[in-house]
C-alpha positions as a printed Julia matrix, in Angstrom:
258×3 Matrix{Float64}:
   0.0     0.0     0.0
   1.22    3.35   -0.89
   2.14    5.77    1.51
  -1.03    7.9     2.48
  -3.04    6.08    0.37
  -6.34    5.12    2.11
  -6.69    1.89    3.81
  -9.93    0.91    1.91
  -9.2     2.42   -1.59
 -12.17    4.3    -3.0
 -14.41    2.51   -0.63
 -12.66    4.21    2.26
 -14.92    6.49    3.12
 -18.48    4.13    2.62
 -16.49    2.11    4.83
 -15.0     4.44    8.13
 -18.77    6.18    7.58
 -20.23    2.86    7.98
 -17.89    1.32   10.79
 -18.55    4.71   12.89
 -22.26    3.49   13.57
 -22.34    0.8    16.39
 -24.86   -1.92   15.84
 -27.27   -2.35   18.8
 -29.16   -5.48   18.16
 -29.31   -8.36   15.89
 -30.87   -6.97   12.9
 -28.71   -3.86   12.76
 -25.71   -6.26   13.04
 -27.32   -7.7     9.63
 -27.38   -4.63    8.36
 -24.36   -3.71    9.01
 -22.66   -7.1     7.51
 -25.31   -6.66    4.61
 -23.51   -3.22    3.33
 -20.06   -3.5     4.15
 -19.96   -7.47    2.05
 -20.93   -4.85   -0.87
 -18.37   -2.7    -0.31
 -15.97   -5.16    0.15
 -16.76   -6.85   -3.36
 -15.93   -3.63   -4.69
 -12.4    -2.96   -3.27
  -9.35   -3.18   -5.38
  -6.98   -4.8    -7.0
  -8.99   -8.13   -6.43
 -13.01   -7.21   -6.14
 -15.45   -9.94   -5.85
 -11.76  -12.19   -4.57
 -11.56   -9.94   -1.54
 -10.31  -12.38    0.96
 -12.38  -10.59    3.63
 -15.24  -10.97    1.48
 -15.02  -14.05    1.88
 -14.67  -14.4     5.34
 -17.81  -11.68    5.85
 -20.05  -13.46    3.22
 -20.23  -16.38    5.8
 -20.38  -14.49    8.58
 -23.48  -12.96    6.94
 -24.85  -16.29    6.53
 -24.64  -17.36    9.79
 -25.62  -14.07   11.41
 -28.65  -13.86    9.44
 -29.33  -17.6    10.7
 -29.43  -16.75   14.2
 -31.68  -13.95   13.33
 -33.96  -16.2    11.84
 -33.72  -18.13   15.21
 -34.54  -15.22   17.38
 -37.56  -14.97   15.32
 -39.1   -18.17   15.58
 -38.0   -18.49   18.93
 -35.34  -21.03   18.83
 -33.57  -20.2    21.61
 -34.12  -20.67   25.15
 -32.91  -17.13   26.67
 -32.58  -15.33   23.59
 -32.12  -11.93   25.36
 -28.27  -13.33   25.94
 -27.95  -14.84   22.22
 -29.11  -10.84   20.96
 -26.59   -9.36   23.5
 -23.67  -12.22   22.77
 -24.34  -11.93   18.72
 -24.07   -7.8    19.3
 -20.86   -8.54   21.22
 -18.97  -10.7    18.88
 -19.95   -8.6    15.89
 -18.58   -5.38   18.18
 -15.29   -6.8    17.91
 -15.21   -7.4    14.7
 -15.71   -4.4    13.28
 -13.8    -2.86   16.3
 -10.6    -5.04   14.37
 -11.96   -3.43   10.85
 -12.49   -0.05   12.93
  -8.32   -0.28   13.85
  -6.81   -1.62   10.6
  -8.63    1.47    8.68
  -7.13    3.81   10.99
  -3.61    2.11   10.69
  -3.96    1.36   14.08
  -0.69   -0.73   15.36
  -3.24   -2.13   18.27
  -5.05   -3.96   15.36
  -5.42   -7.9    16.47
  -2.18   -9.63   15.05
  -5.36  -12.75   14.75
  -7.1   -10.28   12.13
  -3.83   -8.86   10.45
  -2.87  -11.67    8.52
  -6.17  -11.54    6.81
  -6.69   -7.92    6.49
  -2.86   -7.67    4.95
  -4.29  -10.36    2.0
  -6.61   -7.25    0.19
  -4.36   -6.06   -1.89
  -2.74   -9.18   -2.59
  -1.65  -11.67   -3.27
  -4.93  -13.46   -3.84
  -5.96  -16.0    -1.54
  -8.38  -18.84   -1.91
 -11.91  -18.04   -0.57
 -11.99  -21.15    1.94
  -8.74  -20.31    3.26
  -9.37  -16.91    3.38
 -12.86  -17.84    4.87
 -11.74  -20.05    6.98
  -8.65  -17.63    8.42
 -11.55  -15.07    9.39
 -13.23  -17.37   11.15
  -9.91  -18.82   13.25
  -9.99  -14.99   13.88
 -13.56  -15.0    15.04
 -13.8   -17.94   17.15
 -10.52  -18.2    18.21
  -9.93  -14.46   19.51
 -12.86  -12.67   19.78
 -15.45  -15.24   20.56
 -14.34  -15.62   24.31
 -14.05  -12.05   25.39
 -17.41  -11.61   23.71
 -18.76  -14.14   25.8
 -17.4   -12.34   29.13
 -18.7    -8.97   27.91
 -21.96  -10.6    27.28
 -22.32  -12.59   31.14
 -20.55   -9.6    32.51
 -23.31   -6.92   31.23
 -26.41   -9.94   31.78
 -24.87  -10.0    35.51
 -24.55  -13.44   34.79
 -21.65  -16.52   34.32
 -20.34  -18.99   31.86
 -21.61  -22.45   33.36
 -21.6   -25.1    31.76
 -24.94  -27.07   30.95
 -27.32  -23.82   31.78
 -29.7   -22.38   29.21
 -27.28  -19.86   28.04
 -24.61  -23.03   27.37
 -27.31  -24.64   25.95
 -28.27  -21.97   23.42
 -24.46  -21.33   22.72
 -24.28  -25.12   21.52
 -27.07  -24.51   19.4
 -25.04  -22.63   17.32
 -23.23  -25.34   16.21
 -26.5   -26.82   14.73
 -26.63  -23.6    11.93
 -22.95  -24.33   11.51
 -23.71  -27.77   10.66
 -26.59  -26.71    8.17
 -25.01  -24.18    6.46
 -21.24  -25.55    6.24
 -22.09  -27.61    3.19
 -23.4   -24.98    0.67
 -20.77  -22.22    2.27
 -17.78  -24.6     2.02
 -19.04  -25.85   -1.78
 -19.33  -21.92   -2.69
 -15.56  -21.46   -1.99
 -14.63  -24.52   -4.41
 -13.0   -24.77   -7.77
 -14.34  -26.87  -10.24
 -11.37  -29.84   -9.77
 -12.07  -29.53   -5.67
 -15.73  -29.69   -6.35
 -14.83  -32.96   -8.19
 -13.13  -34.3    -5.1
 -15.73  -33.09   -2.91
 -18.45  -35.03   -4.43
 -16.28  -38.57   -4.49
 -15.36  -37.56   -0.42
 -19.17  -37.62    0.25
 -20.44  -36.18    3.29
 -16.74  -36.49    4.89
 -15.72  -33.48    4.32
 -18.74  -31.71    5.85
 -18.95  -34.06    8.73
 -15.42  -33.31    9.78
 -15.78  -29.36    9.39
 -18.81  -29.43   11.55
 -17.26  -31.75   13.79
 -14.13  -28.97   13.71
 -16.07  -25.69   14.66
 -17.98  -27.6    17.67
 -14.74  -28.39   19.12
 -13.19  -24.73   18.38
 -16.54  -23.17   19.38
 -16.23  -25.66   22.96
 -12.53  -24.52   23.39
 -13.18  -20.73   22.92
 -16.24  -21.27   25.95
 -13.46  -22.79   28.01
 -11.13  -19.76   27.29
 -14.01  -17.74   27.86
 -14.23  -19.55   31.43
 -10.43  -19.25   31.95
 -10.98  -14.99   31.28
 -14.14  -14.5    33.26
 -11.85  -16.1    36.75
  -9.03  -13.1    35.66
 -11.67  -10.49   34.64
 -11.0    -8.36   37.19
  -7.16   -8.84   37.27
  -6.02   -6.67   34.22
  -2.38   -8.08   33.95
  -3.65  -11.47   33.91
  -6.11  -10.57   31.44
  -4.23   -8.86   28.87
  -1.42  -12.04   29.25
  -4.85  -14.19   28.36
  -5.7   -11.72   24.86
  -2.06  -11.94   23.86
  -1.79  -15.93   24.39
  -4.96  -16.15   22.08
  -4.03  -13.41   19.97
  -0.86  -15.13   19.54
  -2.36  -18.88   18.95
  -4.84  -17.49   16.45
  -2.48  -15.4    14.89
  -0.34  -18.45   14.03
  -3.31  -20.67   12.63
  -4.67  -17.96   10.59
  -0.63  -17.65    8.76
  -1.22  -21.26    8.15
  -4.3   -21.28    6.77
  -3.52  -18.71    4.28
   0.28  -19.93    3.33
   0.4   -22.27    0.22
   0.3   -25.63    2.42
  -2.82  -24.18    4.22
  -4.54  -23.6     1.22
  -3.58  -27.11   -0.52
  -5.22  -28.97    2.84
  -8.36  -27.42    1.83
């Protein structure tokens, strides 16, 4: 990137103007995820290959799933799956929020994916996949502490909130399949279809166990929440560890085990 060039190219502005509105609830979290996937199919050199774009496009997906949840009254206590969804999208676009402003605090677990825009291009399911290593991996625990913290509330495990937090896993599960076959190539596509159902069954089976790890983080955080030293070593070890996976996910041998 040039110096003083803008961070977002001539969507820069459609997108700062956009990430300086805070989404409040589920459907402005939609929203919000609605405009910025068009913007991002729009952003140069590599336009509807926008490795972000990739990433967000599922994102949208899901999110727009656990709308449809709230609506139809899927959940148990959905008043913490509204405040948890708000949460996790809050620090996502917080990440988006310091990369446009060349922030050096930007997540080192988002940087590796943010630094693929301009180039070179990346494979949508690794670069899909890197944003959600981001998601889950990082973000998705101190979400979940934000979330019990404001609720005045805990992360136990088996309770309705745990319970509704698995459920999750079930929209992961349905929507996987048709996600992970948008991101393929013609020759993987092949592949796919001789693998069967294996492939989806063990990428279900893989964001379960990432979702179940990132409660347990978020367990490990909530018992330091009030001891900042402790807490910030926690958000650098998971910074860290996601910041890793998400290198390997977008480097050539990440990309070819895909």
């Amino acid at each position: 990137m040039a110096c003083g060039e803008p961070v977002w190219g001539p969507v820069h502005r459609d997108i700062v103007d956009l990430l300086a509105d805070h989404p409040t609830d589920v459907p402005a979290v939609v929203d919000h995820l609605t405009k910025l996937q068009d913007m991002l199919v729009r952003l140069p050199p590599l336009l509807d290959s926008c490795p972000l774009a990739d990433f967000n496009k599922l994102y949208l997906t899901i999110t727009s799933s656990v709308l449809d949840g709230l609506y139809t009254d899927r959940f148990v206590d959905p008043v913490f799956l509204s405040r948890l969804d708000v949460e996790f999208a809050a620090r996502y676009f917080d990440a988006l929020r310091m990369w446009s402003d060349a922030s050096p605090g930007t997540p080192r677990a988002w940087t590796c994916l943010f630094e693929r825009m301009r180039g070179p291009d990346a494979r949508p399911l690794p670069s899909a996949a890197a944003g959600v290593n981001a998601h889950i991996n990082f973000d998705l625990p101190f979400a979940l502490v934000t979330t019990f913290d404001h609720l005045e509330s805990e992360p136990v495990d088996g309770s309705d909130q745990h319970r509704d937090y698995l459920e999750i896993n079930k929209i992961f599960a349905d929507k996987i399949p048709g996600l992970r076959r948008g991101y393929l190539e013609q020759w993987q596509l092949l592949i796919d279809m001789l693998n069967g159902d294996i492939d989806d069954w063990y990428q279900g089976e893989l964001i379960g166990y990432t979702r179940d790890v990132a409660w347990r983080n978020a367990q490990r955080i909530w018992r330091c929440r009030h001891d900042p030293h402790q807490h910030e070593r926690e958000r650098r070890r998971l910074d860290d560890t996601a910041a890793a996976l998400g290198r390997l996910l977008l480097s050539p041998l990440g990309a070819f085990l895909q």
